[in-house]
Short mmCIF file of C-alpha atoms and ligand atoms in Angstrom, two decimals:
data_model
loop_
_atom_site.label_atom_id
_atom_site.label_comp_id
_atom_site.label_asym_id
_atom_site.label_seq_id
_atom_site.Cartn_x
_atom_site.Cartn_y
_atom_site.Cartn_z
CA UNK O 1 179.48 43.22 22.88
CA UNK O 2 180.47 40.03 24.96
CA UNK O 3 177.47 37.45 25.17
CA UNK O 4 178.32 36.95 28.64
CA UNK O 5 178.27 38.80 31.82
CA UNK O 6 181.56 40.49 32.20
CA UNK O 7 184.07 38.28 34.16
CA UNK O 8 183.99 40.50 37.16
CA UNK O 9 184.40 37.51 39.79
CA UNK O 10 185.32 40.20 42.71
CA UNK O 11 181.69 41.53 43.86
CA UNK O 12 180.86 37.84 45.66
CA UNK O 13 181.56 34.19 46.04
CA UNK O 14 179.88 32.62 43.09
CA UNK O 15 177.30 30.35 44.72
CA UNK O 16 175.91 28.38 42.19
CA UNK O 17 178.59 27.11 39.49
CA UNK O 18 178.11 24.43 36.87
CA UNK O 19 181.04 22.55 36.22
CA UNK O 20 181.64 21.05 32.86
CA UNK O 21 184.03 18.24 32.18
CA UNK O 22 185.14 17.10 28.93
CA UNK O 23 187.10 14.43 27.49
CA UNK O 24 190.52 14.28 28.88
CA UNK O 25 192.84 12.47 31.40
CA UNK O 26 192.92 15.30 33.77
CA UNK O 27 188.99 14.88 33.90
CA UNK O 28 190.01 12.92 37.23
CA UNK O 29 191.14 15.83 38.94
CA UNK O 30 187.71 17.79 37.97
CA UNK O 31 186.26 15.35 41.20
CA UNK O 32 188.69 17.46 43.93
CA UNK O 33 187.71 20.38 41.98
CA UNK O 34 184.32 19.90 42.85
CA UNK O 35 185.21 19.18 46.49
CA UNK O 36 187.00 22.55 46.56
CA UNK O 37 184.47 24.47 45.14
CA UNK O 38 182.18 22.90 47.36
CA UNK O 39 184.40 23.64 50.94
CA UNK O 40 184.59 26.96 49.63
CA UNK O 41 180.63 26.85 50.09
CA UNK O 42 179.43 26.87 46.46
CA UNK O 43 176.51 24.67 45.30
CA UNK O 44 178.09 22.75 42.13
CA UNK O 45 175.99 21.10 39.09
CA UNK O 46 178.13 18.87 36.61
CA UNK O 47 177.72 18.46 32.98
CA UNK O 48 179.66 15.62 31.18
CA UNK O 49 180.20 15.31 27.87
CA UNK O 50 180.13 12.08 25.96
CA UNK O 51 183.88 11.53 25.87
CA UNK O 52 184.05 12.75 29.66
CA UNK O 53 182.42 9.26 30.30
CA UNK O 54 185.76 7.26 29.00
CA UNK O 55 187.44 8.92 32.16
CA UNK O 56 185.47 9.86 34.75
CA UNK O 57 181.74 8.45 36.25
CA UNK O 58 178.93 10.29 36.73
CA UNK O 59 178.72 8.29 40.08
CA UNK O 60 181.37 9.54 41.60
CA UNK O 61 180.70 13.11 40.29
CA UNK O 62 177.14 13.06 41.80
CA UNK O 63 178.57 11.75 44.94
CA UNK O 64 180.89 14.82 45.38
CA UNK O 65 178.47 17.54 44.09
CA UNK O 66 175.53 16.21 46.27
CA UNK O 67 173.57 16.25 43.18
CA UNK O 68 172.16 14.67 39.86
CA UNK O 69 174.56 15.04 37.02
CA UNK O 70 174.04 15.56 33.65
CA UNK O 71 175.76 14.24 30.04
CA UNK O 72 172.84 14.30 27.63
CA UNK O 73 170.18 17.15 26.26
CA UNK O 74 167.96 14.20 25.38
CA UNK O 75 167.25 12.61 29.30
CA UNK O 76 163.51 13.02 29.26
CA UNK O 77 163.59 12.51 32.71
CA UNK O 78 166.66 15.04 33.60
CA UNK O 79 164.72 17.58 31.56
CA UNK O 80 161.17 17.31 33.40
CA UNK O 81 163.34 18.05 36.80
CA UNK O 82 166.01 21.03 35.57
CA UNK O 83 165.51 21.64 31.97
CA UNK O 84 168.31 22.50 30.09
CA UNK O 85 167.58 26.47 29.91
CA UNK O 86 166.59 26.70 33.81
CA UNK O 87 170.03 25.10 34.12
CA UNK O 88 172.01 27.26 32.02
CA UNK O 89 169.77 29.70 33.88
CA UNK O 90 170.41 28.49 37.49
CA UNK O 91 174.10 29.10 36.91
CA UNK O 92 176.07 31.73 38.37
CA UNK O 93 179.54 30.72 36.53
CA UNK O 94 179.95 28.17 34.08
CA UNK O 95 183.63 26.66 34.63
CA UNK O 96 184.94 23.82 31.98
CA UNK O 97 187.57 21.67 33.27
CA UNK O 98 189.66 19.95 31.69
CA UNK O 99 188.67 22.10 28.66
CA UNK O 100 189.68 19.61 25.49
CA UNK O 101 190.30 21.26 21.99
CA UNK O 102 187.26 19.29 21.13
CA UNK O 103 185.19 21.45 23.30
CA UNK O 104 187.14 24.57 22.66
CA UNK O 105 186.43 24.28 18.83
CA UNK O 106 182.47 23.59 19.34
CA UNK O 107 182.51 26.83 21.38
CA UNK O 108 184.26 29.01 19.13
CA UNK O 109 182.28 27.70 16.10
CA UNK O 110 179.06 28.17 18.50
CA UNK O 111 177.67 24.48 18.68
CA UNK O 112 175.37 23.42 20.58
CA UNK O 113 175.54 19.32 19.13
CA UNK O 114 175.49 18.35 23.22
CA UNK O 115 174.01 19.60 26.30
CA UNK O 116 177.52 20.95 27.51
CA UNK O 117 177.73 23.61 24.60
CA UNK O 118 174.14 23.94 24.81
CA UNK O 119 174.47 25.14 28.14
CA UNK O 120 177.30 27.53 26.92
CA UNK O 121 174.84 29.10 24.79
CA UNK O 122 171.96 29.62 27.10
CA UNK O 123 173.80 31.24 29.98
CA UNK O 124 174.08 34.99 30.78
CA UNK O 125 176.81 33.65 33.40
CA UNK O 126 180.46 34.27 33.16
CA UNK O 127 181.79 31.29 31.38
CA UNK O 128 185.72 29.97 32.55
CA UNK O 129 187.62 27.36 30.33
CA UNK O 130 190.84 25.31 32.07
CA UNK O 131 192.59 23.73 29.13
CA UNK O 132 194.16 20.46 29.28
CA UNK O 133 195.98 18.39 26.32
CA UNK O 134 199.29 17.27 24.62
CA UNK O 135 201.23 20.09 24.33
CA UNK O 136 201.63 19.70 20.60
CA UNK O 137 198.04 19.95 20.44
CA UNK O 138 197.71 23.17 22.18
CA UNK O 139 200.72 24.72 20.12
CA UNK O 140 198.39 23.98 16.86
CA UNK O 141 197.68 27.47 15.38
CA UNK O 142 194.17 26.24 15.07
CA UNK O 143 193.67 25.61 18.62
CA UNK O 144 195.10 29.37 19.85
CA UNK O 145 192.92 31.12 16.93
CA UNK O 146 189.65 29.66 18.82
CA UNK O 147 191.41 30.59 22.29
CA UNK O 148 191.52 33.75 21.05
CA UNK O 149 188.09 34.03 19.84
CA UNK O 150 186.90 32.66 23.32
CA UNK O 151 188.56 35.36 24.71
CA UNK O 152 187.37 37.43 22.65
CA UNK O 153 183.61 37.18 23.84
CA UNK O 154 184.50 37.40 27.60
CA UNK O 155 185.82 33.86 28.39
CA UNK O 156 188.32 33.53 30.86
CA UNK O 157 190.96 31.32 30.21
CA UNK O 158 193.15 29.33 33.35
CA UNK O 159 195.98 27.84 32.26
CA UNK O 160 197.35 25.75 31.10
CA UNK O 161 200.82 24.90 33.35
CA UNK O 162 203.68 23.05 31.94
CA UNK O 163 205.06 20.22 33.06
CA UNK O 164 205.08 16.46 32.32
CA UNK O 165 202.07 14.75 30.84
CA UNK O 166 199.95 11.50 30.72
CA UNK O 167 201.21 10.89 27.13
CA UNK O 168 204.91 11.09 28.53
CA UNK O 169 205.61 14.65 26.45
CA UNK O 170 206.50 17.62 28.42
CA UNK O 171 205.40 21.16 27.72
CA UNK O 172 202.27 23.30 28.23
CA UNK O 173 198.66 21.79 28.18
CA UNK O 174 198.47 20.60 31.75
CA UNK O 175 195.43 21.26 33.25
CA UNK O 176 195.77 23.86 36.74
CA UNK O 177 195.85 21.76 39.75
CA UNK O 178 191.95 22.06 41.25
CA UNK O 179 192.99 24.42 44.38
CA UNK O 180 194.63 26.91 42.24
CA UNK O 181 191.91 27.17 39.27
CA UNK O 182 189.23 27.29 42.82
CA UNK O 183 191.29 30.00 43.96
CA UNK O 184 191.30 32.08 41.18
CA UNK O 185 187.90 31.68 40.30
CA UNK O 186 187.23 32.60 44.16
CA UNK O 187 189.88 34.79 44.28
CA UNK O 188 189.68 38.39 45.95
CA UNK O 189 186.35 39.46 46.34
CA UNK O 190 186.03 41.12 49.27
CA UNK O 191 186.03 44.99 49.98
CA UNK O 192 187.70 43.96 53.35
CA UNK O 193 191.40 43.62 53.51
CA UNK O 194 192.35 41.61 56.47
CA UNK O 195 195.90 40.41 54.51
CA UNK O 196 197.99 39.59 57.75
CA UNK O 197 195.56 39.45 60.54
CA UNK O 198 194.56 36.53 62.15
CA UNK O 199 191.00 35.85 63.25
CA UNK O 200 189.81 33.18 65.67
CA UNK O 201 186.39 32.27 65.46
CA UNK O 202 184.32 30.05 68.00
CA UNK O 203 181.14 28.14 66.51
CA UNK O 204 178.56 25.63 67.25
CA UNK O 205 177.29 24.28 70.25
CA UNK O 206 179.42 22.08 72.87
CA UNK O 207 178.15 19.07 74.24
CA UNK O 208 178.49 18.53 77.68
CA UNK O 209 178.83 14.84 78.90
CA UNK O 210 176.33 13.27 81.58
CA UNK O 211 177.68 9.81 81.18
CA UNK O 212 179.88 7.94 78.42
CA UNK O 213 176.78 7.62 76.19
CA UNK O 214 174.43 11.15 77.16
CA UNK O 215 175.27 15.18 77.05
CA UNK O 216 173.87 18.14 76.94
CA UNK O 217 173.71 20.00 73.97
CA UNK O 218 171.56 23.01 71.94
CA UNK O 219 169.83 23.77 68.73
CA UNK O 220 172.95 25.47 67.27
CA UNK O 221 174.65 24.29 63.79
CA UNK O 222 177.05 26.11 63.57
CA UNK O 223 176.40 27.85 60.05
CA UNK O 224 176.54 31.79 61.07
CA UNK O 225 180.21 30.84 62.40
CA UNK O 226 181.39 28.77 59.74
CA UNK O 227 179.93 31.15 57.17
CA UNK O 228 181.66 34.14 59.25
CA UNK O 229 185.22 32.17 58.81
CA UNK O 230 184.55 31.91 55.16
CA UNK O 231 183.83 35.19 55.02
CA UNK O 232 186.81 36.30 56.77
CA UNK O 233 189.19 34.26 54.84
CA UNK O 234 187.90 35.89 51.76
CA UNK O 235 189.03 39.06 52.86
CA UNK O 236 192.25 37.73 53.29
CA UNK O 237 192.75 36.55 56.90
CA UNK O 238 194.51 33.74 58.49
CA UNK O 239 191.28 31.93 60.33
CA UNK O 240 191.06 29.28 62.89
CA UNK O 241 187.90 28.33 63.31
CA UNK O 242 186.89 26.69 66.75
CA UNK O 243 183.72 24.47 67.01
CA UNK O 244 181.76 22.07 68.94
CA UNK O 245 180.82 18.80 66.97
CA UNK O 246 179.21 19.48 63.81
CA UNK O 247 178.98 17.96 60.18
CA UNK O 248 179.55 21.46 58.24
CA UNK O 249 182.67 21.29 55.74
CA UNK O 250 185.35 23.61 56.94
CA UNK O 251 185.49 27.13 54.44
CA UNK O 252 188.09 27.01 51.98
CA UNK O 253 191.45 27.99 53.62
CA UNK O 254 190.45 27.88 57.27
CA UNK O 255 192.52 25.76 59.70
CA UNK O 256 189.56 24.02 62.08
CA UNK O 257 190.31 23.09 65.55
CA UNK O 258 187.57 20.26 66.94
CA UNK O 259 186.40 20.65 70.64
CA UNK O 260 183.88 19.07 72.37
CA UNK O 261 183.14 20.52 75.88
CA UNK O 262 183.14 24.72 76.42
CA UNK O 263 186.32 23.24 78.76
CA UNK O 264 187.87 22.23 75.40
CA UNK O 265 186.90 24.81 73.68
CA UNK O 266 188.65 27.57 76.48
CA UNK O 267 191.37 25.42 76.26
CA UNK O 268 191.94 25.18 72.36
CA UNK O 269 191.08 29.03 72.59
CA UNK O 270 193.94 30.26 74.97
CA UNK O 271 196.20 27.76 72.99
CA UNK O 272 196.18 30.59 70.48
CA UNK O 273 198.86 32.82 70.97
CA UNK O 274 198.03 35.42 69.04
CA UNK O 275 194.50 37.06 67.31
CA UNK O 276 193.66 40.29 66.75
CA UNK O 277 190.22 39.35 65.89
CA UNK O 278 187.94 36.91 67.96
CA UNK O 279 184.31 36.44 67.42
CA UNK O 280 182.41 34.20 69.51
CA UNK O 281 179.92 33.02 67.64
CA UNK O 282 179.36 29.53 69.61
CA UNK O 283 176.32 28.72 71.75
CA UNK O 284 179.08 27.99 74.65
CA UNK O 285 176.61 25.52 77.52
CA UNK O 286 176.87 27.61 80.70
CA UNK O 287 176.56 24.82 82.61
CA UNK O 288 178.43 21.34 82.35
CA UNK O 289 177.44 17.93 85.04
CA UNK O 290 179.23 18.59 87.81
CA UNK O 291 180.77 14.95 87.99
CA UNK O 292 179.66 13.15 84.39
CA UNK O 293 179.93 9.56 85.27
CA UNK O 294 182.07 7.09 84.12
CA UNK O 295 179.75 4.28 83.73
CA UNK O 296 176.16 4.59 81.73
CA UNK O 297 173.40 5.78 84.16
CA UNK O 298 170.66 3.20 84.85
CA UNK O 299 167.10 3.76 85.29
CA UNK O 300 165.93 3.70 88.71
CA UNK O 301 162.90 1.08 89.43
CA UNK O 302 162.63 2.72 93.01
CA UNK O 303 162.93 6.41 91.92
CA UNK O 304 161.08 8.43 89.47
CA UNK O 305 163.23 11.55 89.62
CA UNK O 306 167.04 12.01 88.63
CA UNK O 307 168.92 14.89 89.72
CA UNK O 308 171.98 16.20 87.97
CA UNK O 309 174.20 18.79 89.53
CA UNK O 310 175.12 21.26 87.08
CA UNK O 311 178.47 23.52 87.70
CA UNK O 312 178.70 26.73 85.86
CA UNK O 313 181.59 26.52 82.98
CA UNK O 314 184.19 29.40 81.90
CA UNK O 315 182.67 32.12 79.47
CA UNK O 316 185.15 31.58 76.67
CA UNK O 317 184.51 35.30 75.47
CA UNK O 318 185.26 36.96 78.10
CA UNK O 319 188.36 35.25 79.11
CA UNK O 320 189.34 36.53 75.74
CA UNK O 321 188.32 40.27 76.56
CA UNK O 322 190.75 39.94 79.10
CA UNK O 323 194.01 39.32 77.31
CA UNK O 324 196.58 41.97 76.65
CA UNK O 325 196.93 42.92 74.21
CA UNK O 326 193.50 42.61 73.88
CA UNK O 327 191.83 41.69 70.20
CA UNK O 328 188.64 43.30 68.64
CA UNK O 329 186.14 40.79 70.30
CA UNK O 330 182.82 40.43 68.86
CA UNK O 331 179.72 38.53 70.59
CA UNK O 332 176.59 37.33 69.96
CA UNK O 333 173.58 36.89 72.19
CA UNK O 334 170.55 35.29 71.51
CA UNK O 335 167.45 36.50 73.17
CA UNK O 336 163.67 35.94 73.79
CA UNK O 337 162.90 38.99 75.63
CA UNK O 338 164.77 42.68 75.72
CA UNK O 339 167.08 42.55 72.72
CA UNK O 340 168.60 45.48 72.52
CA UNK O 341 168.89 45.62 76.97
CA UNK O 342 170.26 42.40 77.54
CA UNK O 343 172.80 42.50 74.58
CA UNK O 344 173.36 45.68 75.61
CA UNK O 345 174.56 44.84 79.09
CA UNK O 346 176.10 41.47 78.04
CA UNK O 347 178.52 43.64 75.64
CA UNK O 348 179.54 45.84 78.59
CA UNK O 349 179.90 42.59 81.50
CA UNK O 350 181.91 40.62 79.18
CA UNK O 351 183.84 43.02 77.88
CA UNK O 352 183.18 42.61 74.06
CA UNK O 353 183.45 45.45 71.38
CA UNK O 354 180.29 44.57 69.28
CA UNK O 355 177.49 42.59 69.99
CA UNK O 356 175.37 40.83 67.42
CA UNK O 357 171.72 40.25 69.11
CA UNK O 358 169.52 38.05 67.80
CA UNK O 359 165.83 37.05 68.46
CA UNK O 360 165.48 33.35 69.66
CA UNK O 361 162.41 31.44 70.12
CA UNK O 362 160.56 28.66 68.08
CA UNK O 363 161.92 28.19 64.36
CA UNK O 364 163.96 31.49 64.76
CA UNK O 365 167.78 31.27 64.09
CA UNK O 366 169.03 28.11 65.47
CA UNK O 367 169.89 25.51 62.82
CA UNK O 368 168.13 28.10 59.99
CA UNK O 369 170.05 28.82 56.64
CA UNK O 370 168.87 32.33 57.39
CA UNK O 371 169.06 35.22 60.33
CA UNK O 372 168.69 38.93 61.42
CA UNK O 373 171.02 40.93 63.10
CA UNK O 374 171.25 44.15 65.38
CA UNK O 375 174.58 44.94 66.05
CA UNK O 376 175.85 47.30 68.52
CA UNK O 377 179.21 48.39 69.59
CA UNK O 378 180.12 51.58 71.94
CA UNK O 379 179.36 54.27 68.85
CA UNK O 380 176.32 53.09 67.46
CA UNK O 381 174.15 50.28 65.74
CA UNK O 382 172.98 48.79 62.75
CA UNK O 383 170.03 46.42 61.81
CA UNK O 384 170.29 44.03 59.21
CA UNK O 385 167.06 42.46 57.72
CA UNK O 386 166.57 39.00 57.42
CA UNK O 387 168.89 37.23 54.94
CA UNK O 388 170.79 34.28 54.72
CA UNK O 389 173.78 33.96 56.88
CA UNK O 390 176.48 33.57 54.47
CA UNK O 391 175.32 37.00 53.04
CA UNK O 392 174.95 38.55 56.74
CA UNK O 393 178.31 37.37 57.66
CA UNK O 394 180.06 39.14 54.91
CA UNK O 395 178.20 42.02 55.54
CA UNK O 396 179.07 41.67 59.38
CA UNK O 397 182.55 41.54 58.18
CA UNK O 398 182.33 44.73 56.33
CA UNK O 399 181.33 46.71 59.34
CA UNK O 400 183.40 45.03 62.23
CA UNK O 401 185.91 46.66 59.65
CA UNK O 402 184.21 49.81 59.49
CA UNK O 403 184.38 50.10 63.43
CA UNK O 404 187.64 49.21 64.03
CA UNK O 405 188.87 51.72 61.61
O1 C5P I 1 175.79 34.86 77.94
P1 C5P I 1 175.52 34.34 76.58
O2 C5P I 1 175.74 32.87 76.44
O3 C5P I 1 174.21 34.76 75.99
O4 C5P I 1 176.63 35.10 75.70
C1 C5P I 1 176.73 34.85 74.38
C2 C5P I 1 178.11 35.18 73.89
O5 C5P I 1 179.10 34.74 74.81
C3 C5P I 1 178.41 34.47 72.61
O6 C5P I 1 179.28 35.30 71.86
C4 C5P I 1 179.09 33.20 73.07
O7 C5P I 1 179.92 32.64 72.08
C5 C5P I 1 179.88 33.68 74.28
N1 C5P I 1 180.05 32.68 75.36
C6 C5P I 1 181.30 32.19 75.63
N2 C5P I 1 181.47 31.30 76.67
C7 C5P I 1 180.44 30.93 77.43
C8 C5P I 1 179.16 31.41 77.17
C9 C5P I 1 178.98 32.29 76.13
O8 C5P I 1 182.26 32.53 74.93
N3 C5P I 1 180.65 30.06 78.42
#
């Protein structure tokens, strides 16, 4: 029976993966891999071994994985804040790239001599190798019997490509550039297929200028929209993702467009040509200064009141709900009073298919990793219970495709 947990990597995005780099040249590209493991919205933990040192620094591996990273079982300190087991524990996928023979060996023989093969031991996660070495190497008989045994228990092997190599041979043994071995480890997951549609998403909140230095802004961050265009691109769709300033990383695969004003944002909205999804997930301002001015507003010494005319700006939705042919259009509204009423009647004014309502107020939604949803559409609704929005928004996926169907 394999050790590990099947390598079934299609029931979700793995969230939590531990990376672990041994000794090789292509250790270099392990940083991007990180990076696009990261965009794709995974948290990322990396493990070096002792030879992974020669080539790459834990600096700049701690700098892309937001967080500490590891080489030795015997850092007294490391241990007292993640021991090695609640590591190997924490782990959702265990992914080793470059994968040396050195480290290929240890884990067919079952080593644990370092905290890398340690880990290997101690996790129920699914474990990936990505081999990298001279291709004479890889040819050795003694290197393919421990592949095999790898695969054997469950481990999935990427790679290697051919091609030329650091030590000027060419042949097989090059590691998988970082975007492909993300994508396959990421690959298909959803129960959606949305292979061929295209899906424009708004997100964020605008910011609405008062003078070169002030504006107008909200609580929004973004995340339920971002996390909606990650979800969408899992299930296959071409996403453009429109949003207001924010610091999120755009999801894996997603072209971003970067507006500023709910004018820009209409604009860079009606610049698409063609969608046959939109959801407006933004908090669009509804109002924007009348005249912002052009030079930095000065206190008054004679006046202890300023008044700003406000001018109401273009609901972005709705324009949308009006094209023809006209997409699916999906809506949120965020409430403090009369839910279900108000998102109700918003859904039928605007025009939108389904509405996702949401209860506003202090420490509720805005800016929160988590949210709950009531979503209604013509035939019916559903409630989902609070959970965190990356999880809601593949789940909101899931039944926008249920509807439309
Ligand atoms: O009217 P309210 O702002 O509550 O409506 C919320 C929905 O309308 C959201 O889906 C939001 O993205 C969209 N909206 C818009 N343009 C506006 C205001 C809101 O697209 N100017």
């Amino acid at each position: 029976m394999a050790h590990h947990k099947p390598l079934s990597f299609e029931a979700s995005t793995p969230m939590r993966i531990l990376v672990g780099i041994s000794g090789g040249i292509a250790a270099y590209k392990s940083i991007t891999l990180v990076r696009r493991l990261r965009d794709a919205g995974s948290e990322v933990r990396v493990v070096l071994t002792e030879s992974a040192l020669q080539f790459v620094t834990p600096l700049s591996l701690q700098a892309v994985s937001g967080q500490p990273v590891r080489s030795s079982l015997f850092d007294a300190e490391a241990e007292a804040g993640m021991d090695h087991i609640a590591l190997a524990r924490w782990a959702d996928l265990v992914v080793i790239a470059p994968a040396s023979a050195d480290v290929l060996a240890r884990m067919a023989q079952g080593m644990a001599n370092d905290l890398l093969t340690t880990l290997i031991l101690a996790t129920r996660a699914p474990v990936a190798v990505v081999p990298a070495m001279n291709q004479q190497m890889w040819a050795h008989p003694a290197v393919q019997a421990n592949l095999e045994t790898l695969k054997a228990r469950g481990v999935r092997v990427i790679g290697p490509a051919s091609g030329a190599q650091a030590c000027g041979d060419v042949g097989e043994g090059r590691m998988v550039e970082p975007e492909a071995i993300a994508a396959q480890l990421l690959a298909p997951k959803s129960s959606v297929d949305w292979q061929g549609k295209c899906v424009v998403i708004t997100a964020g909140g605008t910011r609405e200028p008062i003078d070169p230095v002030r504006f107008i802004a909200n609580r929004s961050s973004g995340k339920m929209g971002f996390a909606l265009a990650a979800a969408a691109q899992t299930a296959g769709a071409e996403v453009t993702l429109v949003c207001g300033p924010n610091t999120l990383p755009t999801p894996f695969g997603v072209t971003r467009i970067n507006v500023e004003t709910a004018l820009d944002m209409q604009s860079a909205v009606k610049g698409i040509a063609h969608m046959d999804v939109f959801i407006g997930a933004a908090a669009v301002a509804d109002y924007r200064v009348a005249e912002p001015a052009t030079h930095k507003i000065k206190k008054s010494a004679d006046a202890d009141t300023l008044t700003i005319t406000l001018v109401k700006n273009p609901d972005v939705i709705a324009g949308v709900a009006q094209r023809n042919p006209k997409p699916i259009v999906v809506g949120f509204a965020a409430e403090t009073e009369q839910l279900i009423e108000q998102a109700t009647k918003k859904r039928i004014t605007k025009g939108m298919d389904v509405i996702c309502a949401n209860r506003v107020g202090a420490g509720l939604v805005f800016d929160q990793p988590d949210n709950e949803l009531i979503v209604l559409w013509a035939g019916g609704e559903q409630h989902f219970p609070p959970t965190e929005k990356t999880t809601l928004a593949k789940q909101l996926i899931e039944l926008i495709n249920k509807i439309i169907h």
